[in-house]
């Protein structure tokens, strides 16, 4: 059996600041490597796999406490790695496991992810090749409502994220929500940054 080693950029505790689980305490596991290069990315430090520290599942669990009820696996793009062994061990520890992905790679059902957040990116043509529990779209200057895949999620699970705190982005997202009440769109803010935590 092949032992999976994960390139870890950081593991930290904070509030889940975005989406449906906003405000819940979470342990974040940030994996290195990404298949896209978005101009407004706020985690460019996660691109370089060769600069990350690698851990097996056992080493990772031993090195960090994982005290919070929620574990959010993010990146970079976490689906570049086999997350099955890690998710199974987290489930053994009664954790609710979420993933944040750009949606360009399949997510095997065998991984057993509890919640899938897909944030489609313009660089991939907003392609989504995996299931989604919620969608988060960054509202940049080019974003249009027709990019949204409403068919993939339940009503009320589409978030319009403000781009890098830009007022123009916030206004555009606000206008889209107010002018289209039938779409049940939600404004996405980064709560952890609003209250001053990372």
PDB file of N, CA and C in Angstrom, residues 36 38-40 119-127 138 140 142-143 147:
ATOM      1  N   UNK A  36      -4.140  26.498 -11.230  1.00  0.00           N
ATOM      2  CA  UNK A  36      -4.546  27.776 -11.811  1.00  0.00           C
ATOM      3  C   UNK A  36      -3.688  28.897 -11.238  1.00  0.00           C
ATOM      4  N   UNK A  38      -4.798  32.647 -10.652  1.00  0.00           N
ATOM      5  CA  UNK A  38      -5.759  33.744 -10.743  1.00  0.00           C
ATOM      6  C   UNK A  38      -5.107  35.048 -10.294  1.00  0.00           C
ATOM      7  N   UNK A  39      -5.396  36.133 -10.993  1.00  0.00           N
ATOM      8  CA  UNK A  39      -4.721  37.407 -10.733  1.00  0.00           C
ATOM      9  C   UNK A  39      -5.006  37.937  -9.331  1.00  0.00           C
ATOM     10  N   UNK A  40      -6.171  37.644  -8.775  1.00  0.00           N
ATOM     11  CA  UNK A  40      -6.525  38.166  -7.456  1.00  0.00           C
ATOM     12  C   UNK A  40      -6.380  37.131  -6.347  1.00  0.00           C
ATOM     13  N   UNK A 119     -15.375  27.026  -5.750  1.00  0.00           N
ATOM     14  CA  UNK A 119     -15.192  28.427  -6.146  1.00  0.00           C
ATOM     15  C   UNK A 119     -14.637  28.438  -7.568  1.00  0.00           C
ATOM     16  N   UNK A 120     -15.543  28.405  -8.558  1.00  0.00           N
ATOM     17  CA  UNK A 120     -15.099  28.343  -9.959  1.00  0.00           C
ATOM     18  C   UNK A 120     -14.329  29.605 -10.344  1.00  0.00           C
ATOM     19  N   UNK A 121     -13.331  29.430 -11.198  1.00  0.00           N
ATOM     20  CA  UNK A 121     -12.456  30.532 -11.553  1.00  0.00           C
ATOM     21  C   UNK A 121     -12.547  30.877 -13.042  1.00  0.00           C
ATOM     22  N   UNK A 122     -12.393  32.156 -13.365  1.00  0.00           N
ATOM     23  CA  UNK A 122     -12.460  32.559 -14.775  1.00  0.00           C
ATOM     24  C   UNK A 122     -11.360  31.928 -15.615  1.00  0.00           C
ATOM     25  N   UNK A 123     -10.211  31.649 -15.003  1.00  0.00           N
ATOM     26  CA  UNK A 123      -9.095  31.071 -15.759  1.00  0.00           C
ATOM     27  C   UNK A 123      -9.432  29.690 -16.313  1.00  0.00           C
ATOM     28  N   UNK A 124     -10.376  28.995 -15.666  1.00  0.00           N
ATOM     29  CA  UNK A 124     -10.794  27.671 -16.148  1.00  0.00           C
ATOM     30  C   UNK A 124     -12.109  27.758 -16.917  1.00  0.00           C
ATOM     31  N   UNK A 125     -12.558  28.974 -17.206  1.00  0.00           N
ATOM     32  CA  UNK A 125     -13.846  29.130 -17.873  1.00  0.00           C
ATOM     33  C   UNK A 125     -15.001  28.756 -16.967  1.00  0.00           C
ATOM     34  N   UNK A 126     -14.786  28.874 -15.654  1.00  0.00           N
ATOM     35  CA  UNK A 126     -15.784  28.528 -14.637  1.00  0.00           C
ATOM     36  C   UNK A 126     -16.215  27.062 -14.729  1.00  0.00           C
ATOM     37  N   UNK A 127     -15.301  26.213 -15.194  1.00  0.00           N
ATOM     38  CA  UNK A 127     -15.563  24.775 -15.299  1.00  0.00           C
ATOM     39  C   UNK A 127     -15.762  24.155 -13.919  1.00  0.00           C
ATOM     40  N   UNK A 138     -16.143  34.782  -7.148  1.00  0.00           N
ATOM     41  CA  UNK A 138     -15.528  36.088  -6.913  1.00  0.00           C
ATOM     42  C   UNK A 138     -16.060  37.054  -7.968  1.00  0.00           C
ATOM     43  N   UNK A 140     -15.437  39.798  -9.935  1.00  0.00           N
ATOM     44  CA  UNK A 140     -14.462  40.728 -10.512  1.00  0.00           C
ATOM     45  C   UNK A 140     -15.137  41.523 -11.625  1.00  0.00           C
ATOM     46  N   UNK A 142     -15.196  41.208 -14.777  1.00  0.00           N
ATOM     47  CA  UNK A 142     -15.746  40.437 -15.894  1.00  0.00           C
ATOM     48  C   UNK A 142     -16.891  39.499 -15.499  1.00  0.00           C
ATOM     49  N   UNK A 143     -17.132  39.344 -14.208  1.00  0.00           N
ATOM     50  CA  UNK A 143     -18.115  38.352 -13.763  1.00  0.00           C
ATOM     51  C   UNK A 143     -19.528  38.706 -14.225  1.00  0.00           C
ATOM     52  N   UNK A 147     -22.629  33.011 -15.647  1.00  0.00           N
ATOM     53  CA  UNK A 147     -21.564  32.068 -15.314  1.00  0.00           C
ATOM     54  C   UNK A 147     -21.985  31.102 -14.196  1.00  0.00           C
TER      55      UNK A 147
END
